[in-house]
JSON list of C-alpha atoms in Angstrom, two decimals:
[
{"chain": "A", "resi": 1305, "resn": "MET", "atom": "CA", "xyz": [-17.40, 17.80, -16.23]},
{"chain": "A", "resi": 1306, "resn": "ILE", "atom": "CA", "xyz": [-15.43, 14.29, -16.49]},
{"chain": "A", "resi": 1307, "resn": "ARG", "atom": "CA", "xyz": [-12.95, 13.54, -13.53]},
{"chain": "A", "resi": 1308, "resn": "ARG", "atom": "CA", "xyz": [-9.98, 11.84, -14.65]},
{"chain": "A", "resi": 1309, "resn": "PRO", "atom": "CA", "xyz": [-7.36, 10.25, -12.63]},
{"chain": "A", "resi": 1310, "resn": "PRO", "atom": "CA", "xyz": [-3.77, 11.94, -12.75]},
{"chain": "A", "resi": 1311, "resn": "ARG", "atom": "CA", "xyz": [-1.93, 11.57, -15.69]},
{"chain": "A", "resi": 1312, "resn": "SER", "atom": "CA", "xyz": [0.78, 8.83, -14.25]},
{"chain": "A", "resi": 1313, "resn": "THR", "atom": "CA", "xyz": [-2.35, 6.66, -13.28]},
{"chain": "A", "resi": 1314, "resn": "HIS", "atom": "CA", "xyz": [-3.35, 3.96, -15.67]},
{"chain": "A", "resi": 1315, "resn": "CYS", "atom": "CA", "xyz": [-6.76, 3.53, -14.67]},
{"chain": "A", "resi": 1316, "resn": "ILE", "atom": "CA", "xyz": [-9.63, 5.33, -12.69]},
{"chain": "A", "resi": 1317, "resn": "SER", "atom": "CA", "xyz": [-10.12, 2.55, -10.09]},
{"chain": "A", "resi": 1318, "resn": "SER", "atom": "CA", "xyz": [-6.14, 2.96, -9.07]},
{"chain": "A", "resi": 1319, "resn": "ALA", "atom": "CA", "xyz": [-6.20, 6.51, -8.99]},
{"chain": "A", "resi": 1320, "resn": "ALA", "atom": "CA", "xyz": [-9.24, 6.31, -6.57]},
{"chain": "A", "resi": 1321, "resn": "SER", "atom": "CA", "xyz": [-7.13, 3.08, -4.79]},
{"chain": "A", "resi": 1322, "resn": "ASP", "atom": "CA", "xyz": [-4.19, 5.34, -4.16]},
{"chain": "A", "resi": 1323, "resn": "VAL", "atom": "CA", "xyz": [-6.50, 7.97, -2.83]},
{"chain": "A", "resi": 1324, "resn": "TYR", "atom": "CA", "xyz": [-8.13, 5.72, -0.18]},
{"chain": "A", "resi": 1325, "resn": "LYS", "atom": "CA", "xyz": [-4.82, 4.42, 0.89]},
{"chain": "A", "resi": 1326, "resn": "ARG", "atom": "CA", "xyz": [-3.56, 8.29, 1.60]},
{"chain": "A", "resi": 1327, "resn": "GLN", "atom": "CA", "xyz": [-7.06, 8.70, 3.17]},
{"chain": "A", "resi": 1328, "resn": "ILE", "atom": "CA", "xyz": [-6.39, 6.06, 5.56]},
{"chain": "A", "resi": 1329, "resn": "LEU", "atom": "CA", "xyz": [-2.73, 6.77, 6.25]},
{"chain": "A", "resi": 1330, "resn": "TYR", "atom": "CA", "xyz": [-3.83, 10.51, 7.04]},
{"chain": "A", "resi": 1331, "resn": "ILE", "atom": "CA", "xyz": [-6.40, 9.40, 9.59]},
{"chain": "A", "resi": 1332, "resn": "ILE", "atom": "CA", "xyz": [-3.86, 6.73, 11.43]},
{"chain": "A", "resi": 1333, "resn": "GLN", "atom": "CA", "xyz": [-1.15, 10.07, 11.38]},
{"chain": "A", "resi": 1334, "resn": "ASP", "atom": "CA", "xyz": [-4.02, 12.27, 13.01]},
{"chain": "A", "resi": 1335, "resn": "GLU", "atom": "CA", "xyz": [-4.52, 9.80, 15.47]},
{"chain": "A", "resi": 1336, "resn": "LEU", "atom": "CA", "xyz": [-0.95, 9.27, 16.26]},
{"chain": "A", "resi": 1337, "resn": "LEU", "atom": "CA", "xyz": [-0.62, 13.14, 16.68]},
{"chain": "A", "resi": 1338, "resn": "LYS", "atom": "CA", "xyz": [-3.31, 12.90, 19.14]},
{"chain": "A", "resi": 1339, "resn": "ASN", "atom": "CA", "xyz": [-0.49, 10.70, 21.35]},
{"chain": "A", "resi": 1340, "resn": "SER", "atom": "CA", "xyz": [1.71, 13.02, 23.25]},
{"chain": "A", "resi": 1341, "resn": "SER", "atom": "CA", "xyz": [4.53, 10.46, 23.16]},
{"chain": "A", "resi": 1342, "resn": "THR", "atom": "CA", "xyz": [4.38, 10.89, 19.47]},
{"chain": "A", "resi": 1343, "resn": "GLU", "atom": "CA", "xyz": [7.40, 13.33, 18.23]},
{"chain": "A", "resi": 1344, "resn": "PHE", "atom": "CA", "xyz": [6.69, 13.00, 14.54]},
{"chain": "A", "resi": 1345, "resn": "ALA", "atom": "CA", "xyz": [4.41, 10.96, 12.40]},
{"chain": "A", "resi": 1346, "resn": "GLY", "atom": "CA", "xyz": [4.06, 11.83, 8.42]},
{"chain": "A", "resi": 1347, "resn": "VAL", "atom": "CA", "xyz": [2.83, 10.34, 5.24]},
{"chain": "A", "resi": 1348, "resn": "ILE", "atom": "CA", "xyz": [5.14, 10.06, 2.34]},
{"chain": "A", "resi": 1349, "resn": "THR", "atom": "CA", "xyz": [4.43, 9.43, -1.22]},
{"chain": "A", "resi": 1350, "resn": "ARG", "atom": "CA", "xyz": [7.73, 7.90, -2.73]},
{"chain": "A", "resi": 1351, "resn": "HIS", "atom": "CA", "xyz": [7.13, 8.54, -6.22]},
{"chain": "A", "resi": 1352, "resn": "PRO", "atom": "CA", "xyz": [4.03, 9.56, -8.04]},
{"chain": "A", "resi": 1353, "resn": "LEU", "atom": "CA", "xyz": [4.11, 6.56, -10.54]},
{"chain": "A", "resi": 1354, "resn": "THR", "atom": "CA", "xyz": [4.39, 4.02, -8.27]},
{"chain": "A", "resi": 1355, "resn": "ASP", "atom": "CA", "xyz": [1.26, 3.10, -5.54]},
{"chain": "A", "resi": 1356, "resn": "GLU", "atom": "CA", "xyz": [4.07, 2.88, -2.43]},
{"chain": "A", "resi": 1357, "resn": "LEU", "atom": "CA", "xyz": [3.27, 5.11, 0.52]},
{"chain": "A", "resi": 1358, "resn": "TRP", "atom": "CA", "xyz": [5.41, 5.46, 3.82]},
{"chain": "A", "resi": 1359, "resn": "MET", "atom": "CA", "xyz": [4.74, 6.42, 7.07]},
{"chain": "A", "resi": 1360, "resn": "ARG", "atom": "CA", "xyz": [7.40, 7.88, 9.49]},
{"chain": "A", "resi": 1361, "resn": "VAL", "atom": "CA", "xyz": [6.87, 7.79, 13.10]},
{"chain": "A", "resi": 1362, "resn": "VAL", "atom": "CA", "xyz": [9.09, 8.96, 15.44]},
{"chain": "A", "resi": 1363, "resn": "SER", "atom": "CA", "xyz": [8.23, 8.03, 19.05]},
{"chain": "A", "resi": 1364, "resn": "ASN", "atom": "CA", "xyz": [9.26, 5.72, 22.04]},
{"chain": "A", "resi": 1365, "resn": "THR", "atom": "CA", "xyz": [6.91, 2.82, 21.00]},
{"chain": "A", "resi": 1366, "resn": "PRO", "atom": "CA", "xyz": [6.59, 3.37, 17.50]},
{"chain": "A", "resi": 1367, "resn": "LEU", "atom": "CA", "xyz": [4.82, 0.14, 16.40]},
{"chain": "A", "resi": 1368, "resn": "LYS", "atom": "CA", "xyz": [2.45, 0.01, 19.22]},
{"chain": "A", "resi": 1369, "resn": "ASP", "atom": "CA", "xyz": [1.72, 3.72, 18.64]},
{"chain": "A", "resi": 1370, "resn": "ILE", "atom": "CA", "xyz": [0.90, 2.79, 15.26]},
{"chain": "A", "resi": 1371, "resn": "GLU", "atom": "CA", "xyz": [-1.29, -0.22, 16.41]},
{"chain": "A", "resi": 1372, "resn": "ASN", "atom": "CA", "xyz": [-3.62, 1.96, 18.90]},
{"chain": "A", "resi": 1373, "resn": "ALA", "atom": "CA", "xyz": [-3.92, 4.71, 16.37]},
{"chain": "A", "resi": 1374, "resn": "THR", "atom": "CA", "xyz": [-5.22, 2.02, 13.55]},
{"chain": "A", "resi": 1375, "resn": "ASN", "atom": "CA", "xyz": [-7.42, 0.46, 16.33]},
{"chain": "A", "resi": 1376, "resn": "THR", "atom": "CA", "xyz": [-9.00, 4.04, 17.01]},
{"chain": "A", "resi": 1377, "resn": "ALA", "atom": "CA", "xyz": [-9.49, 4.79, 13.56]},
{"chain": "A", "resi": 1378, "resn": "ILE", "atom": "CA", "xyz": [-11.20, 1.58, 12.85]},
{"chain": "A", "resi": 1379, "resn": "LYS", "atom": "CA", "xyz": [-13.64, 2.02, 16.18]},
{"chain": "A", "resi": 1380, "resn": "GLY", "atom": "CA", "xyz": [-14.20, 5.51, 14.97]},
{"chain": "A", "resi": 1381, "resn": "ALA", "atom": "CA", "xyz": [-15.14, 4.04, 11.74]},
{"chain": "A", "resi": 1382, "resn": "ALA", "atom": "CA", "xyz": [-17.44, 1.54, 13.12]},
{"chain": "A", "resi": 1383, "resn": "GLU", "atom": "CA", "xyz": [-18.72, 4.12, 15.22]},
{"chain": "A", "resi": 1384, "resn": "LEU", "atom": "CA", "xyz": [-19.86, 6.59, 12.44]},
{"chain": "A", "resi": 1385, "resn": "LYS", "atom": "CA", "xyz": [-21.33, 3.42, 10.41]},
{"chain": "A", "resi": 1386, "resn": "LYS", "atom": "CA", "xyz": [-23.39, 2.80, 12.92]},
{"chain": "A", "resi": 1387, "resn": "LEU", "atom": "CA", "xyz": [-24.44, 6.67, 13.16]},
{"chain": "A", "resi": 1388, "resn": "LEU", "atom": "CA", "xyz": [-25.15, 6.63, 9.99]},
{"chain": "A", "resi": 1389, "resn": "ALA", "atom": "CA", "xyz": [-27.07, 3.46, 9.72]},
{"chain": "A", "resi": 1390, "resn": "SER", "atom": "CA", "xyz": [-29.54, 4.73, 12.31]},
{"chain": "A", "resi": 1391, "resn": "LYS", "atom": "CA", "xyz": [-30.14, 7.93, 10.54]},
{"chain": "A", "resi": 1392, "resn": "ILE", "atom": "CA", "xyz": [-30.92, 6.71, 6.96]},
{"chain": "A", "resi": 1393, "resn": "LYS", "atom": "CA", "xyz": [-34.01, 5.16, 6.39]},
{"chain": "A", "resi": 1394, "resn": "VAL", "atom": "CA", "xyz": [-34.51, 2.98, 3.60]},
{"chain": "A", "resi": 1395, "resn": "LYS", "atom": "CA", "xyz": [-38.28, 2.50, 2.24]}
]
């Protein structure tokens, strides 16, 4: 079966890029929601024909919270990369 991008997407690489952008924002959203000071964190796709994604955050210090959540996500990705590299043996 051939996987095809959504009809609104002009090429496969563009579709993959949109998916990765959303996944990154969802990971940051998850980290934000772990913080007790975050009242709301949501990812919004403005329109399916554009690549515009928004994130809405309601907290006392939204920019600081986004920065902390992003840094936590980056640290987690680095730890995962290190773990995978230690488990994969290249011959």
